[in-house]
CSV table of N, CA and C in Angstrom, one decimal:
chain,number,residue,atom,x,y,z
A,420,UNK,N,-2.1,-20.4,-5.5
A,420,UNK,CA,-1.7,-19.5,-4.4
A,420,UNK,C,-1.2,-18.2,-5.0
A,421,UNK,N,-1.8,-17.1,-4.6
A,421,UNK,CA,-1.4,-15.8,-5.1
A,421,UNK,C,-0.4,-15.2,-4.1
A,422,UNK,N,0.6,-14.6,-4.6
A,422,UNK,CA,1.6,-13.9,-3.8
A,422,UNK,C,1.6,-12.4,-4.2
A,423,UNK,N,1.7,-11.6,-3.2
A,423,UNK,CA,1.8,-10.1,-3.5
A,423,UNK,C,3.2,-9.7,-3.2
A,424,UNK,N,3.8,-9.1,-4.1
A,424,UNK,CA,5.2,-8.7,-4.0
A,424,UNK,C,5.3,-7.2,-4.0
A,425,UNK,N,5.8,-6.6,-2.8
A,425,UNK,CA,5.9,-5.1,-2.7
A,425,UNK,C,7.4,-4.8,-3.1
A,426,UNK,N,7.5,-3.6,-3.6
A,426,UNK,CA,8.8,-3.0,-3.9
A,426,UNK,C,8.8,-1.5,-3.9
A,427,UNK,N,10.0,-0.9,-3.8
A,427,UNK,CA,10.0,0.5,-3.8
A,427,UNK,C,10.3,1.2,-2.5
A,428,UNK,N,10.4,0.4,-1.5
A,428,UNK,CA,10.8,1.0,-0.2
A,428,UNK,C,12.2,1.4,-0.1
A,429,UNK,N,12.6,2.0,1.0
A,429,UNK,CA,14.0,2.4,1.2
A,429,UNK,C,14.2,3.5,2.1
A,430,UNK,N,15.3,4.1,2.1
A,430,UNK,CA,15.7,5.3,3.0
A,430,UNK,C,15.6,6.6,2.2
A,431,UNK,N,14.9,7.5,2.8
A,431,UNK,CA,14.7,8.8,2.1
A,431,UNK,C,14.7,9.9,3.1
A,432,UNK,N,15.2,11.1,2.7
A,432,UNK,CA,15.2,12.2,3.6
A,432,UNK,C,13.9,12.8,3.8
A,433,UNK,N,13.6,13.5,4.9
A,433,UNK,CA,12.4,14.2,5.0
A,433,UNK,C,12.1,15.2,3.9
A,434,UNK,N,10.9,15.2,3.4
A,434,UNK,CA,10.5,16.0,2.2
A,434,UNK,C,10.7,15.2,0.9
A,435,UNK,N,11.3,14.1,1.0
A,435,UNK,CA,11.5,13.3,-0.2
A,435,UNK,C,10.3,12.5,-0.7
A,436,UNK,N,10.4,11.7,-1.7
A,436,UNK,CA,9.4,10.9,-2.3
A,436,UNK,C,9.8,9.5,-2.5
A,437,UNK,N,8.8,8.6,-2.5
A,437,UNK,CA,9.0,7.2,-2.8
A,437,UNK,C,7.7,6.7,-3.5
A,438,UNK,N,7.9,5.7,-4.4
A,438,UNK,CA,6.7,5.1,-5.0
A,438,UNK,C,6.8,3.6,-4.7
A,439,UNK,N,5.8,3.1,-4.0
A,439,UNK,CA,5.7,1.7,-3.7
A,439,UNK,C,4.8,1.0,-4.8
A,440,UNK,N,5.2,-0.2,-5.1
A,440,UNK,CA,4.4,-1.0,-6.0
A,440,UNK,C,4.1,-2.4,-5.3
A,441,UNK,N,3.0,-2.9,-5.7
A,441,UNK,CA,2.6,-4.2,-5.2
A,441,UNK,C,2.0,-5.0,-6.3
A,442,UNK,N,2.6,-6.0,-6.7
A,442,UNK,CA,2.2,-6.8,-7.9
A,442,UNK,C,1.8,-8.2,-7.5
A,443,UNK,N,0.7,-8.7,-8.0
A,443,UNK,CA,0.3,-10.1,-7.8
A,443,UNK,C,1.0,-11.0,-8.7
A,444,UNK,N,1.3,-12.2,-8.1
A,444,UNK,CA,2.0,-13.2,-8.9
A,444,UNK,C,1.2,-13.8,-10.1
A,445,UNK,N,-0.1,-13.6,-10.0
A,445,UNK,CA,-0.9,-14.1,-11.1
A,445,UNK,C,-2.2,-13.3,-11.1
A,446,UNK,N,-3.0,-13.5,-12.1
A,446,UNK,CA,-4.2,-12.7,-12.2
A,446,UNK,C,-5.1,-13.1,-11.0
A,447,UNK,N,-5.7,-12.1,-10.4
A,447,UNK,CA,-6.7,-12.2,-9.3
A,447,UNK,C,-8.1,-11.9,-9.7
A,448,UNK,N,-9.0,-12.9,-9.5
A,448,UNK,CA,-10.3,-12.6,-10.0
A,448,UNK,C,-11.1,-11.9,-8.9
A,449,UNK,N,-12.1,-11.2,-9.3
A,449,UNK,CA,-13.1,-10.6,-8.4
A,449,UNK,C,-12.5,-9.8,-7.3
A,450,UNK,N,-11.5,-8.9,-7.7
A,450,UNK,CA,-10.9,-8.0,-6.7
A,450,UNK,C,-12.0,-7.0,-6.2
A,451,UNK,N,-12.0,-6.8,-4.9
A,451,UNK,CA,-13.0,-5.8,-4.4
A,451,UNK,C,-12.2,-4.5,-4.0
A,452,UNK,N,-11.2,-4.6,-3.2
A,452,UNK,CA,-10.4,-3.5,-2.9
A,452,UNK,C,-8.9,-3.8,-2.9
A,453,UNK,N,-8.1,-2.8,-3.1
A,453,UNK,CA,-6.6,-2.9,-2.9
A,453,UNK,C,-6.2,-1.8,-2.0
A,454,UNK,N,-5.4,-2.1,-1.0
A,454,UNK,CA,-5.1,-1.2,0.0
A,454,UNK,C,-3.6,-1.2,0.4
A,455,UNK,N,-3.2,-0.2,1.0
A,455,UNK,CA,-1.8,-0.1,1.7
A,455,UNK,C,-2.0,0.1,3.2
A,456,UNK,N,-1.3,-0.7,3.9
A,456,UNK,CA,-1.3,-0.5,5.4
A,456,UNK,C,0.1,-0.2,5.8
A,457,UNK,N,0.3,0.2,7.0
A,457,UNK,CA,1.7,0.4,7.5
A,457,UNK,C,1.7,0.0,9.0
A,458,UNK,N,2.9,-0.4,9.5
A,458,UNK,CA,3.0,-0.7,10.9
A,458,UNK,C,4.4,-0.2,11.3
A,459,UNK,N,4.4,0.7,12.3
A,459,UNK,CA,5.6,1.3,12.8
A,459,UNK,C,5.9,0.4,14.1
A,460,UNK,N,7.2,0.4,14.5
A,460,UNK,CA,7.6,-0.3,15.7
A,460,UNK,C,6.8,0.0,16.9
A,461,UNK,N,6.2,-1.0,17.6
A,461,UNK,CA,5.4,-0.7,18.8
A,461,UNK,C,4.0,-0.2,18.5
A,462,UNK,N,3.6,-0.1,17.3
A,462,UNK,CA,2.3,0.4,17.0
A,462,UNK,C,1.5,-0.7,16.2
A,463,UNK,N,0.2,-0.4,16.2
A,463,UNK,CA,-0.7,-1.3,15.5
A,463,UNK,C,-0.6,-1.0,14.0
A,464,UNK,N,-0.9,-2.0,13.2
A,464,UNK,CA,-1.0,-1.8,11.7
A,464,UNK,C,-2.2,-0.9,11.4
A,465,UNK,N,-2.0,0.0,10.6
A,465,UNK,CA,-3.1,1.0,10.2
A,465,UNK,C,-3.2,1.1,8.7
A,466,UNK,N,-4.4,1.5,8.4
A,466,UNK,CA,-4.8,1.7,7.0
A,466,UNK,C,-4.2,3.0,6.5
A,467,UNK,N,-3.5,3.0,5.4
A,467,UNK,CA,-2.9,4.2,4.8
A,467,UNK,C,-3.8,4.7,3.7
A,468,UNK,N,-4.1,3.9,2.8
A,468,UNK,CA,-5.0,4.3,1.6
A,468,UNK,C,-5.6,3.0,1.0
A,469,UNK,N,-6.7,3.2,0.4
A,469,UNK,CA,-7.4,2.1,-0.3
A,469,UNK,C,-8.1,2.6,-1.5
A,470,UNK,N,-8.3,1.6,-2.4
A,470,UNK,CA,-8.9,1.9,-3.7
A,470,UNK,C,-9.8,0.8,-4.1
A,471,UNK,N,-11.1,1.1,-4.5
A,471,UNK,CA,-12.0,0.0,-4.9
A,471,UNK,C,-11.8,-0.3,-6.4
A,472,UNK,N,-12.4,-1.3,-6.8
A,472,UNK,CA,-12.3,-1.7,-8.2
A,472,UNK,C,-12.8,-0.6,-9.1
A,473,UNK,N,-13.7,0.2,-8.6
A,473,UNK,CA,-14.3,1.2,-9.4
A,473,UNK,C,-13.5,2.5,-9.3
A,474,UNK,N,-12.5,2.5,-8.5
A,474,UNK,CA,-11.6,3.7,-8.5
A,474,UNK,C,-11.9,4.6,-7.3
A,475,UNK,N,-12.8,4.3,-6.4
A,475,UNK,CA,-13.0,5.2,-5.3
A,475,UNK,C,-11.9,5.0,-4.3
A,476,UNK,N,-11.3,6.1,-3.8
A,476,UNK,CA,-10.2,6.1,-2.9
A,476,UNK,C,-10.5,6.6,-1.6
A,477,UNK,N,-9.8,6.2,-0.6
A,477,UNK,CA,-9.8,6.7,0.8
A,477,UNK,C,-8.5,6.8,1.4
A,478,UNK,N,-8.2,7.7,2.2
A,478,UNK,CA,-6.9,7.9,2.8
A,478,UNK,C,-7.0,8.2,4.3
A,479,UNK,N,-6.0,7.8,5.0
A,479,UNK,CA,-5.8,8.2,6.4
A,479,UNK,C,-5.6,9.7,6.5
A,480,UNK,N,-6.1,10.3,7.5
A,480,UNK,CA,-6.0,11.8,7.6
A,480,UNK,C,-4.5,12.2,7.6
A,481,UNK,N,-3.7,11.4,8.1
A,481,UNK,CA,-2.3,11.8,8.3
A,481,UNK,C,-1.5,11.8,6.9
A,482,UNK,N,-2.1,11.2,5.9
A,482,UNK,CA,-1.4,11.2,4.6
A,482,UNK,C,-2.2,11.9,3.5
A,483,UNK,N,-3.3,12.4,3.8
A,483,UNK,CA,-4.1,13.2,2.8
A,483,UNK,C,-3.4,14.3,2.2
A,484,UNK,N,-3.4,14.4,0.9
A,484,UNK,CA,-2.7,15.5,0.2
A,484,UNK,C,-1.2,15.2,0.0
A,485,UNK,N,-0.7,14.1,0.5
A,485,UNK,CA,0.7,13.8,0.3
A,485,UNK,C,0.9,12.5,-0.4
A,486,UNK,N,0.0,11.5,-0.2
A,486,UNK,CA,0.1,10.2,-0.8
A,486,UNK,C,-1.1,10.0,-1.8
A,487,UNK,N,-0.8,9.2,-2.8
A,487,UNK,CA,-1.8,8.9,-3.8
A,487,UNK,C,-1.7,7.4,-4.2
A,488,UNK,N,-2.9,6.8,-4.1
A,488,UNK,CA,-3.0,5.4,-4.4
A,488,UNK,C,-3.6,5.3,-5.8
A,489,UNK,N,-3.1,4.3,-6.6
A,489,UNK,CA,-3.6,4.1,-7.9
A,489,UNK,C,-3.4,2.6,-8.2
A,490,UNK,N,-4.1,2.1,-9.2
A,490,UNK,CA,-3.9,0.7,-9.6
A,490,UNK,C,-4.0,0.5,-11.0
A,491,UNK,N,-3.5,-0.6,-11.5
A,491,UNK,CA,-3.5,-1.0,-12.9
A,491,UNK,C,-4.2,-2.4,-12.8
A,492,UNK,N,-5.5,-2.4,-13.2
A,492,UNK,CA,-6.2,-3.7,-13.1
A,492,UNK,C,-5.7,-4.7,-14.0
A,493,UNK,N,-5.2,-4.3,-15.2
A,493,UNK,CA,-4.7,-5.3,-16.1
A,493,UNK,C,-3.5,-6.0,-15.6
A,494,UNK,N,-2.7,-5.3,-14.8
A,494,UNK,CA,-1.4,-5.8,-14.3
A,494,UNK,C,-1.6,-6.3,-12.9
A,495,UNK,N,-2.8,-6.2,-12.3
A,495,UNK,CA,-3.0,-6.6,-10.9
A,495,UNK,C,-2.0,-6.0,-10.0
A,496,UNK,N,-1.8,-4.7,-10.2
A,496,UNK,CA,-0.8,-4.0,-9.4
A,496,UNK,C,-1.4,-2.7,-8.8
A,497,UNK,N,-1.0,-2.5,-7.6
A,497,UNK,CA,-1.4,-1.3,-6.9
A,497,UNK,C,-0.2,-0.5,-6.5
A,498,UNK,N,-0.3,0.8,-6.6
A,498,UNK,CA,0.8,1.7,-6.3
A,498,UNK,C,0.5,2.7,-5.2
A,499,UNK,N,1.5,3.2,-4.6
A,499,UNK,CA,1.4,4.2,-3.6
A,499,UNK,C,2.5,5.3,-3.8
A,500,UNK,N,2.1,6.4,-4.3
A,500,UNK,CA,3.0,7.5,-4.5
A,500,UNK,C,3.1,8.3,-3.2
A,501,UNK,N,4.2,8.4,-2.6
A,501,UNK,CA,4.4,9.1,-1.3
A,501,UNK,C,5.3,10.3,-1.5
A,502,UNK,N,4.7,11.5,-1.3
A,502,UNK,CA,5.4,12.8,-1.4
A,502,UNK,C,5.5,13.4,0.0
A,503,UNK,N,6.4,14.4,0.1
A,503,UNK,CA,6.6,15.2,1.3
A,503,UNK,C,6.6,14.3,2.5
A,504,UNK,N,7.5,13.3,2.4
A,504,UNK,CA,7.6,12.3,3.5
A,504,UNK,C,8.1,12.9,4.8
A,505,UNK,N,7.6,12.4,5.9
A,505,UNK,CA,8.0,12.8,7.2
A,505,UNK,C,8.6,11.7,8.0
A,506,UNK,N,9.3,12.0,9.0
A,506,UNK,CA,9.9,10.9,9.8
A,506,UNK,C,8.8,10.0,10.4
A,507,UNK,N,7.6,10.5,10.7
A,507,UNK,CA,6.6,9.7,11.3
A,507,UNK,C,5.9,8.8,10.2
A,508,UNK,N,6.3,8.9,9.0
A,508,UNK,CA,5.9,7.9,8.0
A,508,UNK,C,6.7,6.6,8.0
A,509,UNK,N,7.8,6.6,8.8
A,509,UNK,CA,8.6,5.4,8.8
A,509,UNK,C,7.9,4.2,9.4
A,510,UNK,N,7.9,3.2,8.6
A,510,UNK,CA,7.1,2.0,9.0
A,510,UNK,C,7.4,0.9,7.9
A,511,UNK,N,6.9,-0.3,8.2
A,511,UNK,CA,6.8,-1.3,7.2
A,511,UNK,C,5.5,-1.2,6.5
A,512,UNK,N,5.5,-1.1,5.2
A,512,UNK,CA,4.3,-0.9,4.4
A,512,UNK,C,3.9,-2.2,3.8
A,513,UNK,N,2.6,-2.5,3.9
A,513,UNK,CA,2.0,-3.8,3.4
A,513,UNK,C,0.9,-3.5,2.4
A,514,UNK,N,0.8,-4.3,1.4
A,514,UNK,CA,-0.4,-4.2,0.5
A,514,UNK,C,-1.3,-5.3,0.9
A,515,UNK,N,-2.6,-5.0,0.6
A,515,UNK,CA,-3.6,-6.0,0.9
A,515,UNK,C,-4.6,-6.0,-0.2
A,516,UNK,N,-5.0,-7.1,-0.7
A,516,UNK,CA,-6.0,-7.3,-1.7
A,516,UNK,C,-7.2,-8.1,-1.2
A,517,UNK,N,-8.3,-7.6,-1.3
A,517,UNK,CA,-9.5,-8.3,-0.8
A,517,UNK,C,-10.4,-8.6,-2.1
A,518,UNK,N,-10.7,-9.9,-2.2
A,518,UNK,CA,-11.6,-10.4,-3.2
A,518,UNK,C,-12.9,-10.8,-2.6
A,519,UNK,N,-13.8,-11.3,-3.4
A,519,UNK,CA,-15.1,-11.7,-2.9
A,519,UNK,C,-14.9,-13.0,-2.1
A,520,UNK,N,-13.8,-13.7,-2.2
A,520,UNK,CA,-13.6,-14.9,-1.5
A,520,UNK,C,-12.4,-14.9,-0.5
A,521,UNK,N,-11.3,-14.2,-0.9
A,521,UNK,CA,-10.1,-14.3,-0.1
A,521,UNK,C,-9.5,-12.9,0.2
A,522,UNK,N,-8.6,-12.9,1.1
A,522,UNK,CA,-7.8,-11.7,1.5
A,522,UNK,C,-6.3,-12.1,1.4
A,523,UNK,N,-5.6,-11.3,0.6
A,523,UNK,CA,-4.2,-11.5,0.5
A,523,UNK,C,-3.3,-10.4,1.0
A,524,UNK,N,-2.2,-10.7,1.7
A,524,UNK,CA,-1.3,-9.7,2.2
A,524,UNK,C,0.1,-9.9,1.6
A,525,UNK,N,0.8,-8.8,1.3
A,525,UNK,CA,2.2,-8.9,0.9
A,525,UNK,C,3.1,-9.0,2.1
A,526,UNK,N,4.4,-9.2,1.8
A,526,UNK,CA,5.3,-9.5,2.9
A,526,UNK,C,5.8,-8.2,3.5
A,527,UNK,N,5.6,-7.1,2.9
A,527,UNK,CA,6.0,-5.8,3.5
A,527,UNK,C,7.3,-5.2,2.9
A,528,UNK,N,7.3,-3.9,2.9
A,528,UNK,CA,8.6,-3.2,2.5
A,528,UNK,C,8.8,-2.1,3.4
A,529,UNK,N,10.1,-2.0,3.8
A,529,UNK,CA,10.5,-1.0,4.8
A,529,UNK,C,10.6,0.4,4.2
A,530,UNK,N,10.0,1.4,4.8
A,530,UNK,CA,10.2,2.8,4.4
A,530,UNK,C,10.8,3.5,5.6
A,531,UNK,N,11.9,4.1,5.5
A,531,UNK,CA,12.6,4.9,6.5
A,531,UNK,C,12.8,6.3,6.1
A,532,UNK,N,12.2,7.2,6.8
A,532,UNK,CA,12.4,8.7,6.5
A,532,UNK,C,13.3,9.3,7.6
A,533,UNK,N,14.5,9.6,7.2
A,533,UNK,CA,15.4,10.1,8.2
A,533,UNK,C,16.5,11.0,7.5
A,534,UNK,N,17.0,11.9,8.2
A,534,UNK,CA,18.1,12.7,7.7
A,534,UNK,C,19.5,12.2,8.1
């Protein structure tokens, strides 16, 4: 059983930065994509950013130019660097790993952007 553990969330002022990490509890074979999603209260979960095993990235329009996704394949870890944070970025952030056979989700980490 693989577990994904997110960390790095918290309270930050508008314009601030946070770096989220998502580490797998053990090595994951045949990873296809690693992604970050978020879900704000009363809203559907949405894709924030994704990265393929070959390094191709994609971002939601709302975070382009502010967020950067990266991964360390050797550590089975995916990161999300979030800069210029806005109150509308407030949500629970989840990481997702898709392999050729399974899909794994983390438990989520709260990000709150408020003055």
